Short mmCIF file of C-alpha atoms in Angstrom, two decimals:
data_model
loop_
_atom_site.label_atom_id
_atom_site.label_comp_id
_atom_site.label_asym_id
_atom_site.label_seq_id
_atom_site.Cartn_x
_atom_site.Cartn_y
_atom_site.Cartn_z
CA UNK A 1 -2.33 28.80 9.13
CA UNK A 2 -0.83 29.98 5.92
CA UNK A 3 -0.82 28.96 2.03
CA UNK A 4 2.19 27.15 1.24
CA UNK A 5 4.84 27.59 -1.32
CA UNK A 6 4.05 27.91 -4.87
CA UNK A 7 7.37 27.03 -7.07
CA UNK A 8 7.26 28.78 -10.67
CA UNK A 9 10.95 29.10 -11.24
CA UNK A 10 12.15 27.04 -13.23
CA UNK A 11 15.71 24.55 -12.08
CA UNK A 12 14.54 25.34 -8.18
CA UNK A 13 15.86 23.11 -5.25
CA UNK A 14 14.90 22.90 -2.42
CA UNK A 15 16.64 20.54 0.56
CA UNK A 16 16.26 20.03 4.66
CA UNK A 17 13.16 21.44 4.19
CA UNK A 18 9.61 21.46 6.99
CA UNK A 19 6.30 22.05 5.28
CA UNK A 20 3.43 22.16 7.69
CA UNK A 21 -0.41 23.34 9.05
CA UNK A 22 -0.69 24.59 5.53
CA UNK A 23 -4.74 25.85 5.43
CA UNK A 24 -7.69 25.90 7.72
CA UNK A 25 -10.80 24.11 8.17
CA UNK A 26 -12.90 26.86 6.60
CA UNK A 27 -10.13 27.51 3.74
CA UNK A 28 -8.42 24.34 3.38
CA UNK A 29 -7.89 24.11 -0.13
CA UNK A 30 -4.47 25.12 -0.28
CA UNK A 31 -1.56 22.63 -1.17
CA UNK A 32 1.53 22.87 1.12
CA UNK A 33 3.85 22.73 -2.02
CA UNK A 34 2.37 23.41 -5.63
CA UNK A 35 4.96 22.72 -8.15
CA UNK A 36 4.46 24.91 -11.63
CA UNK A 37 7.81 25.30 -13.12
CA UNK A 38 9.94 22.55 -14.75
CA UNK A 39 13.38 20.74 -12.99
CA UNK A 40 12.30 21.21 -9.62
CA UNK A 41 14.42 19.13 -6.83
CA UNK A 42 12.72 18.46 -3.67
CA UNK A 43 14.87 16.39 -1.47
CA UNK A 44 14.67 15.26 2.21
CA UNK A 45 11.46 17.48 2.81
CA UNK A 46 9.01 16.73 5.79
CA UNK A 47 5.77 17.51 4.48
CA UNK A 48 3.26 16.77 7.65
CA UNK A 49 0.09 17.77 9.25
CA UNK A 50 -1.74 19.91 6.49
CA UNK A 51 -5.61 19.97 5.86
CA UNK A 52 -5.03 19.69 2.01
CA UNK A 53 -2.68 17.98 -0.72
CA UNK A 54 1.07 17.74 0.25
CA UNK A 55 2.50 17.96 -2.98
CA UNK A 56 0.37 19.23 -5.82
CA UNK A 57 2.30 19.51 -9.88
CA UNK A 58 0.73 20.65 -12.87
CA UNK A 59 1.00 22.36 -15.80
CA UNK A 60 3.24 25.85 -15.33
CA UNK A 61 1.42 28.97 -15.71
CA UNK A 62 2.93 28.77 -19.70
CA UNK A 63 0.73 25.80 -19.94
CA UNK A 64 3.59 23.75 -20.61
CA UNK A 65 4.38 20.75 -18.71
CA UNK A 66 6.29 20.87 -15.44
CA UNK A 67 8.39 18.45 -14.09
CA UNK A 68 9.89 17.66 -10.55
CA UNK A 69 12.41 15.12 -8.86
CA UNK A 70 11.46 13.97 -5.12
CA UNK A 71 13.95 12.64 -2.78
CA UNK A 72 14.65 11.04 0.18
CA UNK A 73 11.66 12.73 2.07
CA UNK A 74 8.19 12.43 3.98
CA UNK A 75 4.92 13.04 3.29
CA UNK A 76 2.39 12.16 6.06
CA UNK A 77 -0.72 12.89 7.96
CA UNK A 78 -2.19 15.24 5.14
CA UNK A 79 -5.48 15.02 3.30
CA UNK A 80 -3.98 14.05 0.03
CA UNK A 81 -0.25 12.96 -0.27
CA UNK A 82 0.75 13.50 -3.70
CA UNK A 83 -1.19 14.89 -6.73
CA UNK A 84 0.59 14.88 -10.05
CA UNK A 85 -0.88 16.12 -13.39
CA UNK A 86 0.29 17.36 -16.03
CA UNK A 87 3.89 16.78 -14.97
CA UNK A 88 6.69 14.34 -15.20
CA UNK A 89 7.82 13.06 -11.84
CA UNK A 90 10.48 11.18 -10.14
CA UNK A 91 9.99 10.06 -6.84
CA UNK A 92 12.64 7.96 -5.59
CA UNK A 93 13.33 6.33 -1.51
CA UNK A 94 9.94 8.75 -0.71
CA UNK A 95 7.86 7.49 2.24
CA UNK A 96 4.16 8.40 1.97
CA UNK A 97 2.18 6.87 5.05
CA UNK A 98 -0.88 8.41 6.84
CA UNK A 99 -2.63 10.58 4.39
CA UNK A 100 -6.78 10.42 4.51
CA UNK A 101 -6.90 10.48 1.06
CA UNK A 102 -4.87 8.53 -2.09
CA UNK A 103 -1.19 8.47 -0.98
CA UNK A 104 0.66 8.92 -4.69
CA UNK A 105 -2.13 9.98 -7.47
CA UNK A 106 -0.84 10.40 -11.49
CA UNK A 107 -3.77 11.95 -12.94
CA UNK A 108 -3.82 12.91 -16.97
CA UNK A 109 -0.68 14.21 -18.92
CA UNK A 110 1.20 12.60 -15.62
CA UNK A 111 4.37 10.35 -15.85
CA UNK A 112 6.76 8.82 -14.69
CA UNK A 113 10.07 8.04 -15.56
CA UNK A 114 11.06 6.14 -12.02
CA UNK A 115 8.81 5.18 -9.29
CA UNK A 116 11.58 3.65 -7.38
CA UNK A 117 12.12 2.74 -3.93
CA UNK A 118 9.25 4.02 -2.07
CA UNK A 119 7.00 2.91 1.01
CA UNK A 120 3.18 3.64 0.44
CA UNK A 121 1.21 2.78 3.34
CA UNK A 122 -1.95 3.41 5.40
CA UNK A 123 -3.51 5.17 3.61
CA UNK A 124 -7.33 5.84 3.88
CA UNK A 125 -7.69 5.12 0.08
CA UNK A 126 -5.63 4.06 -2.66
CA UNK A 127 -1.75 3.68 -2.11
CA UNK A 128 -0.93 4.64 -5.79
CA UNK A 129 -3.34 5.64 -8.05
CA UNK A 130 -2.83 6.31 -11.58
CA UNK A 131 -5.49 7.49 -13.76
CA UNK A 132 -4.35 8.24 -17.17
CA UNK A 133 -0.74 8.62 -16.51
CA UNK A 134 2.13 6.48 -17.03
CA UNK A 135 4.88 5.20 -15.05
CA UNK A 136 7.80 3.67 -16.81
CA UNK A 137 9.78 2.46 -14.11
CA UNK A 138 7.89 0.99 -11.03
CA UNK A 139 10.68 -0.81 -8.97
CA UNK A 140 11.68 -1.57 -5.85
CA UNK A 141 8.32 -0.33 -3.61
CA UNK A 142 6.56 -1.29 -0.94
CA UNK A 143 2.94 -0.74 -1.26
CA UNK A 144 0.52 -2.05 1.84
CA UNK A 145 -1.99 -1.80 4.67
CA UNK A 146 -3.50 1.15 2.68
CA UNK A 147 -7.61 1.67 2.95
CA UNK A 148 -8.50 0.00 -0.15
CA UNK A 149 -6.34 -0.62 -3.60
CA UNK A 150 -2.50 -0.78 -3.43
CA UNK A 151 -1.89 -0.34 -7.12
CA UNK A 152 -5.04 1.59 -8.83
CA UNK A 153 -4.86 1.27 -12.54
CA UNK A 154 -7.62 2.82 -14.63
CA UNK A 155 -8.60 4.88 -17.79
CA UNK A 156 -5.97 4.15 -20.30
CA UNK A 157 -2.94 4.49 -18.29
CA UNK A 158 0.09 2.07 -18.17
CA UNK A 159 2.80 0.60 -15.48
CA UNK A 160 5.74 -0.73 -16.92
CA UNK A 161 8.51 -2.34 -14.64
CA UNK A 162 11.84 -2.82 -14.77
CA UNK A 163 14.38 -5.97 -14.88
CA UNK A 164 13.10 -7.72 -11.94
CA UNK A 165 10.92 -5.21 -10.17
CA UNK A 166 10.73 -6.30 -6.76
CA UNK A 167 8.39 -4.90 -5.51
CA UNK A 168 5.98 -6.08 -2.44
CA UNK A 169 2.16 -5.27 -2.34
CA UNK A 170 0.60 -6.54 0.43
CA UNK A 171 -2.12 -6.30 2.91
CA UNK A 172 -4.10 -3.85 1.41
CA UNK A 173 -7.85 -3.52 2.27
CA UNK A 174 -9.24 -3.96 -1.29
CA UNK A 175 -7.65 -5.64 -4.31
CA UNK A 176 -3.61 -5.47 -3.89
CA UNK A 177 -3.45 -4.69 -7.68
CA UNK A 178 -6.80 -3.41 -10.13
CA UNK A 179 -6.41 -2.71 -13.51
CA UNK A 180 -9.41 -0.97 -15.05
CA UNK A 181 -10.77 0.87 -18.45
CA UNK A 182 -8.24 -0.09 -21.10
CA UNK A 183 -5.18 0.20 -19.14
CA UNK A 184 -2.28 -2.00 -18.81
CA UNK A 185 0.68 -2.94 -15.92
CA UNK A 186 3.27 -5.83 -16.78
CA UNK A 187 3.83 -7.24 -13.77
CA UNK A 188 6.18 -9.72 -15.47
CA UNK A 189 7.63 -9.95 -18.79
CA UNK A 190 5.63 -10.08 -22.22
CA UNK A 191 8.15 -7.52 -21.67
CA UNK A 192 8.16 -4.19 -21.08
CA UNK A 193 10.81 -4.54 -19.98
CA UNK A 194 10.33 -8.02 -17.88
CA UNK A 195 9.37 -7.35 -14.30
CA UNK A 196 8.70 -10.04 -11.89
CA UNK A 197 9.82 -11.07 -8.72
CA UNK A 198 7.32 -9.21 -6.78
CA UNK A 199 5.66 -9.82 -3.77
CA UNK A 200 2.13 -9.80 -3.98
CA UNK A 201 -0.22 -11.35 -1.27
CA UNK A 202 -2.63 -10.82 2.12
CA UNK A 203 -1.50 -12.22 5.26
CA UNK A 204 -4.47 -10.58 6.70
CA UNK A 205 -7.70 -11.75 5.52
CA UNK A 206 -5.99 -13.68 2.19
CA UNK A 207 -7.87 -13.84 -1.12
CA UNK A 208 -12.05 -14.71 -0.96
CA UNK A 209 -15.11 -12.91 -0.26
CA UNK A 210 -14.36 -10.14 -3.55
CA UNK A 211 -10.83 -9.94 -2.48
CA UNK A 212 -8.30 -10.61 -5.39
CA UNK A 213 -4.74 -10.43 -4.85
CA UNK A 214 -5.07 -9.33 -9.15
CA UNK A 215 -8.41 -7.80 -10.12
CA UNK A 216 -8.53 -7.21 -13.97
CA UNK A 217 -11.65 -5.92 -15.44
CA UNK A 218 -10.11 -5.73 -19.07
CA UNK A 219 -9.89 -8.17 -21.61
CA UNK A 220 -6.20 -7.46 -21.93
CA UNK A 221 -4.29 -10.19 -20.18
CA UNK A 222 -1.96 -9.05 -17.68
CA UNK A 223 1.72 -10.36 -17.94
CA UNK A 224 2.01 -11.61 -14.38
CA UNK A 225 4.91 -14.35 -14.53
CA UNK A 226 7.16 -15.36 -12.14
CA UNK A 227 6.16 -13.59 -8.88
CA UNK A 228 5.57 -14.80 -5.35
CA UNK A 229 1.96 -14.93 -4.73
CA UNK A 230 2.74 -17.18 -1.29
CA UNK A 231 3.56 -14.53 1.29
CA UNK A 232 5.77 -15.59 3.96
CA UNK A 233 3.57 -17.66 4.97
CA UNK A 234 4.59 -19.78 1.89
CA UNK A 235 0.78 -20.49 1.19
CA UNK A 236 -0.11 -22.50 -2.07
CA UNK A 237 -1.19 -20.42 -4.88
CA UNK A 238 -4.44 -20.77 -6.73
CA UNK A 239 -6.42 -19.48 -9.68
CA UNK A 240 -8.91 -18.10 -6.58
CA UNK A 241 -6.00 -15.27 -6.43
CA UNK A 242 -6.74 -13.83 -9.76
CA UNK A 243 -10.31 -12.30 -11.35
CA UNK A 244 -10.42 -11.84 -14.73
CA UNK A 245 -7.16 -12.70 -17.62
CA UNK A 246 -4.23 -12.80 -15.50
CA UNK A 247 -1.00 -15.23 -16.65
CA UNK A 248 0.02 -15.71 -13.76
CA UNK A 249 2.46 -18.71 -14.85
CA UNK A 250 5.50 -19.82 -13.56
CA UNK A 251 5.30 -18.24 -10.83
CA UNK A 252 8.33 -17.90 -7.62
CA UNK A 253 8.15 -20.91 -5.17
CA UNK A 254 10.10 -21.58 -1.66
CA UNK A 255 13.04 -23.48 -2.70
CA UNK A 256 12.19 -27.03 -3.17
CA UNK A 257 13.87 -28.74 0.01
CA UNK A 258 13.64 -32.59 0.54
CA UNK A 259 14.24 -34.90 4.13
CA UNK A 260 14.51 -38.31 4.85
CA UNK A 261 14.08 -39.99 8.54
CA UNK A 262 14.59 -43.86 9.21
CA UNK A 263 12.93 -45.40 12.28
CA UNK A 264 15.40 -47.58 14.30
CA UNK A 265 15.48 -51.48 13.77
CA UNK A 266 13.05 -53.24 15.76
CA UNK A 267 14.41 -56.41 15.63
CA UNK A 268 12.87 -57.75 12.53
CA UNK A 269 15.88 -56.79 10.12
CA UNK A 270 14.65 -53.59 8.49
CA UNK A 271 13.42 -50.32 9.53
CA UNK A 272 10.56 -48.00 7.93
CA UNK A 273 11.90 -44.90 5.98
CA UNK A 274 9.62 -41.78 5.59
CA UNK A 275 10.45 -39.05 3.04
CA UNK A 276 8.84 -35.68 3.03
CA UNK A 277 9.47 -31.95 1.27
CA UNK A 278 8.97 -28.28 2.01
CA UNK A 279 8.24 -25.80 -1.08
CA UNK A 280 8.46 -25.81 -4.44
CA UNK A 281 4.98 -26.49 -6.27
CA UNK A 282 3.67 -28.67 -3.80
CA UNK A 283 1.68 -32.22 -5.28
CA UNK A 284 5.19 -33.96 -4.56
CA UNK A 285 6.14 -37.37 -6.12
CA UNK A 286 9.02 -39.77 -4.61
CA UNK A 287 11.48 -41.76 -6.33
CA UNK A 288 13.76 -44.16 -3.84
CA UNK A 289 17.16 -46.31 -4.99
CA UNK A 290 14.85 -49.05 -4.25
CA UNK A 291 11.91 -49.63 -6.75
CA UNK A 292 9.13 -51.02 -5.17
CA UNK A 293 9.16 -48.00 -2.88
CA UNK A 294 8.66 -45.53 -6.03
CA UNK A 295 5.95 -43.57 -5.44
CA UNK A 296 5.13 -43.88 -1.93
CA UNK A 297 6.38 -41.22 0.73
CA UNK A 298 7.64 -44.39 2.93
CA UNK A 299 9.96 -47.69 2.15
CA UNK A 300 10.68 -50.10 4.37
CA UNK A 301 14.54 -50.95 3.87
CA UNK A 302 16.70 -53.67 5.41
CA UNK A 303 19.18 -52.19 8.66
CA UNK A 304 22.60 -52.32 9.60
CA UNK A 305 24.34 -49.84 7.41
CA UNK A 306 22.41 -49.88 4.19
CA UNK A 307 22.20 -46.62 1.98
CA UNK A 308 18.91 -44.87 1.02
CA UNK A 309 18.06 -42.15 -1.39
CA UNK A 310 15.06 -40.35 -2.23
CA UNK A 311 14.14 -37.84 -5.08
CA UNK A 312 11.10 -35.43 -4.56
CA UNK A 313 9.73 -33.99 -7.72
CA UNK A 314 7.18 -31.31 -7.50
CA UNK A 315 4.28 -29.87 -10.18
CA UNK A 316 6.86 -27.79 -11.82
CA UNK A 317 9.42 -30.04 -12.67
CA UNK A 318 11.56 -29.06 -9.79
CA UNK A 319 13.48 -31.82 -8.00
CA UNK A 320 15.59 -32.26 -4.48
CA UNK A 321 17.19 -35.32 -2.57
CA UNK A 322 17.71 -36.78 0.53
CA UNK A 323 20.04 -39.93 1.80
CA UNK A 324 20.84 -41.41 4.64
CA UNK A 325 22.24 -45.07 6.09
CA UNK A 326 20.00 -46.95 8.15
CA UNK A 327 21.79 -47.75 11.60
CA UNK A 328 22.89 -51.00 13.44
CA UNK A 329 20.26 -53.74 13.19
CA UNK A 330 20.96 -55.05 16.84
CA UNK A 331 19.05 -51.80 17.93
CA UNK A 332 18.23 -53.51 21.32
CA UNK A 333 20.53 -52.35 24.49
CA UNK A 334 18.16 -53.85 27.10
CA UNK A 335 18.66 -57.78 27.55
CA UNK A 336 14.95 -57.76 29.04
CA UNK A 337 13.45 -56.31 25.08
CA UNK A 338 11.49 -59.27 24.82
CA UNK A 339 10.83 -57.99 21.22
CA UNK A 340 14.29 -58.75 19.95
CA UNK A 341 15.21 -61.93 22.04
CA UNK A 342 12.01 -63.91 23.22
CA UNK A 343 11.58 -64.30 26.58
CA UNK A 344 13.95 -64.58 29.17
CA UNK A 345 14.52 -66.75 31.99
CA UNK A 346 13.65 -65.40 35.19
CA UNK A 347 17.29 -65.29 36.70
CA UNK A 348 18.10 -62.57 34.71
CA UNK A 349 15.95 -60.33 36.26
CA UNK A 350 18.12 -61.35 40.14
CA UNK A 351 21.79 -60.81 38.63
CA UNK A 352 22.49 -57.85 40.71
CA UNK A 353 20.74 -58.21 44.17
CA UNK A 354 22.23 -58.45 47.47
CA UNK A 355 21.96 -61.95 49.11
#
């Protein structure tokens, strides 16, 4: 085992580089990289297999406030993954995966300018914890099947996002976002600056029992506006996702697809139409080019080549249609259909045999 590196100087880089089996069970405490120096570039680093913190950043030894760019590398199987304090960091298309600990932690004096384009996952705790820090730019992530938060918000620190922020925050064991202790996060507009279009959801075990897919335990509301709370599974969403002020309102839908089927003619001059719809805001409403059919997800419509339209409005306003033409009404190619001609005599049944 051995100590690490300790960076003091500042406008270091470092690149292609292997960081491991930093520490030992009886002196452990020993981060494989400790950053103390200001414009430090680490990029495509493997940082793997070490009993402590991966990457630890904090104040430089002037007590002034250090700062360090991550790139393009991976941090795994380590107690903690990242610890940043007093420091500004940019971590940008970073995977963090398999730590026991938190995976990304921004502790006091910590920020952020871009959080952008990471994977944070499986983790035994949090996936990205920030307590007292701020990051200005959260874009673009993927935050999931970590041990219990994905997005850990507490003690007066902020998460701002950026245009639409994209990111996807599922399947974590606790609450996928928590927002504690006079903090705030815009997950979408109110505006700083905008956000939404996130993914945020449980395919797992869903929302219930505790769970919240939003968890906010302030009396600030959090800006949560047009993000998809269905999953892929497309699954309706419901106040039961959210705990505590959360505008959650418009929010992303599937795209609001209508269809139309006509049964053929039985011989009575009309045929039954059904109408239907995938998406959109669900409670769906039906208006057909024929009136007394408004309303209902069914008309019954007379054959042989007539045209029929529907409209399907859902609970936000959103609309779609669907036509067809019904077909021939002589739908009977059997002589013996009973149904369309009465009965029949019996000779009709001996036209072909052999005497």
């Amino acid at each position: 085992s051995w100590r690490g590196l300790q960076i003091e100087g500042d406008g270091s880089s470092l690149k292609h580089i292997v960081v491991e089996r930093v520490g030992h069970e009886s002196d452990p405490y020993h981060p494989a990289v400790e950053i103390r120096a200001q414009n430090v570039t680490l990029k495509d680093a493997t940082i793997t297999a070490n009993e402590w913190t991966a990457i630890k950043a904090d104040e430089t030894p002037s007590s002034a406030t250090s700062s360090f760019t991550l790139r393009s590398s991976l941090i795994s199987g380590n107690e903690w993954g990242i610890d940043a304090r007093k420091t500004v960091a940019t971590i940008r298309h970073t995977t963090v995966k398999n730590n026991d600990d938190v995976g990304v932690h921004f502790g006091y004096g910590a920020s952020s300018p871009e959080f952008v384009n990471n994977t944070v996952s499986e983790n035994g705790l949090e996936g990205v914890q920030v307590y007292g820090g701020t990051i200005h730019k959260f874009k673009d992530n993927v935050i999931k099947d970590n041990g219990q938060y994905g997005l850990d918000i507490f003690d007066s620190a902020y998460v701002y996002m950026d245009g639409d922020s994209q990111n996807k925050i599922f399947n974590n064991e606790y609450h996928e976002v928590l927002l504690d202790g006079g903090s705030e996060v815009y997950l979408g507009n109110a505006s700083i600056d905008e956000g939404g279009y996130n993914e945020i959801y449980d395919t797992d075990e869903g929302y219930g029992s505790g769970k919240r897919y939003v968890k906010n335990r302030t009396s600030w509301t959090i800006p949560a506006e047009m993000n998809d709370w269905g999953g892929p599974n497309d699954d309706p969403v419901s106040s039961g996702m959210f705990d505590g002020p959360v505008d959650y309102e418009p929010f992303v839908t599937p795209p609001l697809t209508a269809f139309l089927s006509c049964a053929p003619a039985d011989g009575g001059g009309t045929v039954s139409c059904y109408a239907g719809a995938t998406g959109g805001g669900g409670n769906y409403s039906y208006d057909w080019n024929k009136d007394s059919c408004d309303g209902s997800s069914t008309c019954s419509v007379p054959c042989g080549g007539v045209y029929v339209s529907v409209t399907v409005t859902d609970d936000l306003g959103e609309t779609a249609s669907a036509s067809t033409t019904t077909g021939d009404c002589d739908s009977c190619k059997n002589r013996l259909n009973r149904k369309c001609y009465g009965p029949q005599p019996l000779y009709a049944s001996l036209d072909r045999q052999a005497f």
